[in-house]
Coordinates of C-alpha atoms in Angstrom, one line a residue:
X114 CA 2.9 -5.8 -47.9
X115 CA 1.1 -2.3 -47.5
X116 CA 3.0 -1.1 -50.8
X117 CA 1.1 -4.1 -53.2
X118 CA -2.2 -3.0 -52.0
X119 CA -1.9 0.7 -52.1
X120 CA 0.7 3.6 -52.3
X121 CA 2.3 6.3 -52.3
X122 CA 4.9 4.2 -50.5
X123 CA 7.9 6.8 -51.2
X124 CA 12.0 6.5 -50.9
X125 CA 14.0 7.0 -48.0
X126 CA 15.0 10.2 -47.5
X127 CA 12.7 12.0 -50.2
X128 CA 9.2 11.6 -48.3
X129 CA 8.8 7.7 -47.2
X130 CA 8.7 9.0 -43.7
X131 CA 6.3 11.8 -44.3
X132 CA 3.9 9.4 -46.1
X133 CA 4.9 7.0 -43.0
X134 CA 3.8 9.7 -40.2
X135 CA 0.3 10.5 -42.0
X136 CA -1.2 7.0 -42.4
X137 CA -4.1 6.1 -40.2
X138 CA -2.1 3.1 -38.3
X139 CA -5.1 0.8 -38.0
X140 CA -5.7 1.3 -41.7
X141 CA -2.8 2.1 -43.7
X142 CA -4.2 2.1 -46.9
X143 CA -5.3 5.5 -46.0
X144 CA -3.6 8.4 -46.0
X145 CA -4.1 11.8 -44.8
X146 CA -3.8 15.0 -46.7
X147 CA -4.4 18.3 -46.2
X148 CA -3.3 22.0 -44.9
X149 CA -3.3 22.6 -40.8
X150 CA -2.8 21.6 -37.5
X151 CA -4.4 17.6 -36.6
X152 CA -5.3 17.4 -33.4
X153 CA -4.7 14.3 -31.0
X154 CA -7.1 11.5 -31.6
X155 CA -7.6 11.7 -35.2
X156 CA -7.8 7.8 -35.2
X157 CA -4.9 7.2 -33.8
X158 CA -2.8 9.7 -36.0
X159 CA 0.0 11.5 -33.8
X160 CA -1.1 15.4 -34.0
X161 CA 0.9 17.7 -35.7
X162 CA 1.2 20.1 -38.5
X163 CA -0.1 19.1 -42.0
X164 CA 0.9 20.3 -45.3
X165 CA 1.3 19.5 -48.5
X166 CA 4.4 21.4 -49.4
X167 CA 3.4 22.1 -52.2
X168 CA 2.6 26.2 -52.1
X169 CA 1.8 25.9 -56.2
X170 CA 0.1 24.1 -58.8
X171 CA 1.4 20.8 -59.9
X172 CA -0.6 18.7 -62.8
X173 CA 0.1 15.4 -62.1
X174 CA -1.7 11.5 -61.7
X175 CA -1.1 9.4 -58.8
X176 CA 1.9 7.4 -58.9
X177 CA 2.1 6.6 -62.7
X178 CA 6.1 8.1 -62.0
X179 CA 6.8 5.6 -59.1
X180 CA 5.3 2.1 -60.4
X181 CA 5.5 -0.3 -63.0
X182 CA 1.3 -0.8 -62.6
X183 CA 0.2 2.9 -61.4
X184 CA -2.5 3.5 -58.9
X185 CA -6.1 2.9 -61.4
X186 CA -8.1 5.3 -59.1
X187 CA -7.9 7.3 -55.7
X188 CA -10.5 8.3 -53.8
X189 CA -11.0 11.3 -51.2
X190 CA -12.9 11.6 -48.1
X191 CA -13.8 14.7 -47.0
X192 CA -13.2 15.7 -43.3
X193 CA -13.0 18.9 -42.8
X194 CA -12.2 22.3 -44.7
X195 CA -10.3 26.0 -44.0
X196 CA -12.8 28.9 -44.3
X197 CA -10.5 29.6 -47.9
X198 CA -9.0 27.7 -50.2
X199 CA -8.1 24.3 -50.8
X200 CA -10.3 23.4 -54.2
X201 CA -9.4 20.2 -56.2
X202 CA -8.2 21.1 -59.9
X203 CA -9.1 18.0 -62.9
X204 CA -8.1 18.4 -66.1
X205 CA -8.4 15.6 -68.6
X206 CA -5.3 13.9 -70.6
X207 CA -7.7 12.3 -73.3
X208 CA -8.4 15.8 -74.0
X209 CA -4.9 16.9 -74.0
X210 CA -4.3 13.9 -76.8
X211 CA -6.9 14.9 -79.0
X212 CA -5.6 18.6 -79.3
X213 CA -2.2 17.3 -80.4
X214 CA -1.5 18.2 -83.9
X215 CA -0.1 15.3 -85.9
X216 CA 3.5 16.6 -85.9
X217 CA 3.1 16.3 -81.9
X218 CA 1.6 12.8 -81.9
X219 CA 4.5 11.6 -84.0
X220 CA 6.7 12.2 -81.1
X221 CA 4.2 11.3 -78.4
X222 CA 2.5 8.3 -80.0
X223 CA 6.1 6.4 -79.8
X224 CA 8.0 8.5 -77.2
X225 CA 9.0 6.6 -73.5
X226 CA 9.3 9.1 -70.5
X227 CA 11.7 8.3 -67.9
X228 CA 10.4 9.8 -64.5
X229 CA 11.9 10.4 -61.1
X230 CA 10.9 10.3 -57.7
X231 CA 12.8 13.3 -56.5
X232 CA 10.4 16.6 -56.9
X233 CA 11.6 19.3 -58.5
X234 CA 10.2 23.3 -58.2
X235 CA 7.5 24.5 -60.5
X236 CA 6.7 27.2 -62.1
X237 CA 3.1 28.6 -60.8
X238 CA 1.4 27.6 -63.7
X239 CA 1.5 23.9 -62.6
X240 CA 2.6 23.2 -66.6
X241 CA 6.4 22.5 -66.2
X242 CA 9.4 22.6 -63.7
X243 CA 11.4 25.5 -63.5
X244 CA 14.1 26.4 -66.4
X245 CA 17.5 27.2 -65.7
X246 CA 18.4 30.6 -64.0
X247 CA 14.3 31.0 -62.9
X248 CA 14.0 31.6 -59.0
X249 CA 11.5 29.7 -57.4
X250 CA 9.2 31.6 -55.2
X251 CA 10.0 32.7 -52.1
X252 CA 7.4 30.7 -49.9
X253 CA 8.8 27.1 -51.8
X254 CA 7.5 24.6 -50.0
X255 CA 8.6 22.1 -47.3
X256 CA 8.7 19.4 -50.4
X257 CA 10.5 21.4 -52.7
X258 CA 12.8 22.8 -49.9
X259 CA 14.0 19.0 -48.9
X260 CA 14.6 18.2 -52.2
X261 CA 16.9 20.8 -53.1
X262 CA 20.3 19.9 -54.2
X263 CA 19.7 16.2 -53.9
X264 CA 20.7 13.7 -56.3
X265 CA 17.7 12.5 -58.2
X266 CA 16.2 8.9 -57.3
X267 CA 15.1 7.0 -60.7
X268 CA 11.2 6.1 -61.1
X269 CA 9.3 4.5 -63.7
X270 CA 9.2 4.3 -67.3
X271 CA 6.6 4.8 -69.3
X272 CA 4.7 5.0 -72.7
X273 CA 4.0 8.9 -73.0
X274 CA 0.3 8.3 -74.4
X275 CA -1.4 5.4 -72.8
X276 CA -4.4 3.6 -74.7
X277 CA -6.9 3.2 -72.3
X278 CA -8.3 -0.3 -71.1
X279 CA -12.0 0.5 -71.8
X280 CA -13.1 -1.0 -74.9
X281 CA -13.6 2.4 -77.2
X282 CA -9.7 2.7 -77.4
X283 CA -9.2 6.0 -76.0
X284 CA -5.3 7.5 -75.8
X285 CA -4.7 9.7 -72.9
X286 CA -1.1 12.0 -72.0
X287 CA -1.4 12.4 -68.4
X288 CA 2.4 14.5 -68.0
X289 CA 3.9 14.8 -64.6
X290 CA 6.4 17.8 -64.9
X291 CA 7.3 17.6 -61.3
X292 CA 8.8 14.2 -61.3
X293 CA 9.5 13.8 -65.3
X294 CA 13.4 13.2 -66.4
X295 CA 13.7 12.3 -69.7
X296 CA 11.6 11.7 -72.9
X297 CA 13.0 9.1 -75.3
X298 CA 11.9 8.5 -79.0
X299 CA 14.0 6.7 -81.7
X300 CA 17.3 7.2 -79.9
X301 CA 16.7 10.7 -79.5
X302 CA 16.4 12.2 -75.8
X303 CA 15.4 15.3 -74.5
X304 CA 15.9 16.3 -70.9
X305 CA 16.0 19.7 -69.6
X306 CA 14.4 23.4 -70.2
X307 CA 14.0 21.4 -73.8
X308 CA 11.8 19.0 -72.1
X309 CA 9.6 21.0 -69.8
X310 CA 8.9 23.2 -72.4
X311 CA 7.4 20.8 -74.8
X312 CA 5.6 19.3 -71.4
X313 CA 4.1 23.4 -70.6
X314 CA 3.1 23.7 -74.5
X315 CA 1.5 19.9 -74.4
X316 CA -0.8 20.2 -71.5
X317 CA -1.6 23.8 -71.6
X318 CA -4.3 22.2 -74.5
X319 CA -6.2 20.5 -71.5
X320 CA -7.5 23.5 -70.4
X321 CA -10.9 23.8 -72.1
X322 CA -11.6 20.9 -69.9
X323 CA -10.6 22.0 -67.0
X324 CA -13.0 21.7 -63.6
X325 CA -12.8 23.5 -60.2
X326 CA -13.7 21.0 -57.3
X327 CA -14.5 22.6 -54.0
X328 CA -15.1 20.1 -51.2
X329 CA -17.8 19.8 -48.7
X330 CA -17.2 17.7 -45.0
X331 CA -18.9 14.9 -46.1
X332 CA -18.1 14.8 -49.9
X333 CA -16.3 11.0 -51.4
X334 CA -15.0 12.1 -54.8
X335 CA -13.6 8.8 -56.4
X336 CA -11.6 9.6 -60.3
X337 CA -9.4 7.8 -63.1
X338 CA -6.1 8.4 -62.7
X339 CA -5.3 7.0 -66.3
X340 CA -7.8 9.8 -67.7
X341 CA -8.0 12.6 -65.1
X342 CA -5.0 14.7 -64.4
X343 CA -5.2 16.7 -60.8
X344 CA -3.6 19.8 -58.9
X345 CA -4.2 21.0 -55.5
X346 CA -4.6 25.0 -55.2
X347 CA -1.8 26.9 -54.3
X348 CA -1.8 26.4 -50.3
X349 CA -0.1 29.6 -49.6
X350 CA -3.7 30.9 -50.4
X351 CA -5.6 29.4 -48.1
X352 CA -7.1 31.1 -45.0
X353 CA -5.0 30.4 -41.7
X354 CA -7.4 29.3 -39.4
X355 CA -9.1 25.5 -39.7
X356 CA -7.9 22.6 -40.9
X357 CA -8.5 21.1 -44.5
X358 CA -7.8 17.2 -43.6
X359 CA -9.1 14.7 -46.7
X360 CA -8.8 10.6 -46.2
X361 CA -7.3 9.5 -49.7
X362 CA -7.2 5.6 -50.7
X363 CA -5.2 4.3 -53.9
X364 CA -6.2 1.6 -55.6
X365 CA -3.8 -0.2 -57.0
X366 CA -3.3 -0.9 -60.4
X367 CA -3.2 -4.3 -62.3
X368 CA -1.6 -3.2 -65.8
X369 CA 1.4 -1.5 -66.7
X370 CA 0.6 1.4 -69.2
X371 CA 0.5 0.0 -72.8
X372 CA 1.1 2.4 -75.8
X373 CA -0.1 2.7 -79.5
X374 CA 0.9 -0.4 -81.2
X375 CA 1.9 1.2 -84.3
X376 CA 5.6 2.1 -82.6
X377 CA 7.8 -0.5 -82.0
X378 CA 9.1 -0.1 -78.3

């Protein structure tokens, strides 16, 4: 099936159908993405309206909240971009690990996060979710909009820091705020403004290694998704006219995420 080669596959009724409607039907495995209007004959793609819904920043990696073995790297194909806007943001979670303090790797080191797969709004920074009582903004999103008030479908579990599969033992913390639900650690969960808080505080410390992609027609930008965090710009900045349109692949992962062995899980 599509889903063991590639993703994001979604639920039904969150954004199966949206991912559905932008998949080059000869090649499913690819999947368009982007910020204006697709003409007819973009091979074989139905035009229409792209977007993102996503008006703000949102640190995430590729479907490490929606599968047991998350995506090992995607890949983006240039196509076309809007006279304004639309630059890739990369931060890296090895970077975010080493800045903990001890005091914070004791909870991460042996901490599990539930995630979901129902979004949630953020807060412009791209560092958490909203708290209780904050007002999203007033252009939230198409995403954000259809998720509102919805019932939240469950995702994947994970260890919070992930030791890396390359050989030199590397630990990484690549934090989804949009889609995270819980964080478990010796019985003790937190969930919550509690939660998004100590995500905000945690991945503010990538910053220093933070890099400003902007793409070129032409460009093929391939990255780590067990290393690299990513955000989009906010859209709602981008110039009107033109169409940013990017091909993005998945590849699908082989490994769940192990954590430190010096926890017992």
């Amino acid at each position: 099936s599509p889903g063991a080669a590639h993703g994001p596959q979604g639920v039904a009724g969150v954004d199966a159908e949206k991912y559905a409607r932008w998949r080059v039907p000869a090649r499913d495995e690819i999947l368009l993405q982007g910020e204006g209007f697709v003409p007819a004959g973009h091979h074989g793609v139905p035009e229409g309206h792209l977007s993102s819904g996503k008006p703000i920043k949102e640190w995430h990696t590729d479907g490490h909240y929606e599968a047991r073995m998350p995506s090992v790297a995607t890949s983006m194909y240039c196509v076309s971009v809007k006279p304004v806007g639309g630059d890739t943001l990369f931060m890296d979670a090895r970077v975010i690990y080493d800045e903990l303090d001890d005091a914070e790797r004791g909870v991460f080191d042996c901490a599990d996060i539930e995630y979901s797969r129902s979004p949630v709004s953020m807060h412009s920074s791209g560092y958490r979710a909203l708290l209780d009582g904050e007002s999203a903004a007033s252009n939230v999103g198409s995403l954000y909009a259809e998720g509102a008030g919805r019932a939240r479908a469950p995702g994947a579990t994970h260890p919070a820091v992930w030791v890396l599969p390359d050989g030199d033992g590397r630990r990484s913390l690549p934090l989804a705020p949009m889609w995270i639900d819980k964080l478990n650690i010796n019985g003790t969960t937190l969930a919550g403004d509690e939660l998004q808080l100590l995500v905000a505080k945690v991945l503010a410390r990538g910053e220093r290694s933070l890099k400003t992609y902007a793409w070129t027609p032409g460009d093929f930008v391939v990255w780590d998704n067990r290393a690299l965090l990513h955000s989009a710009t906010p859209n709602d900045g981008f110039s009107p006219e033109g169409l940013r349109l990017l091909h993005r692949i998945r590849l699908a992962g082989n490994l769940a995420p192990v954590g430190p062995d010096t926890c017992a899980r």
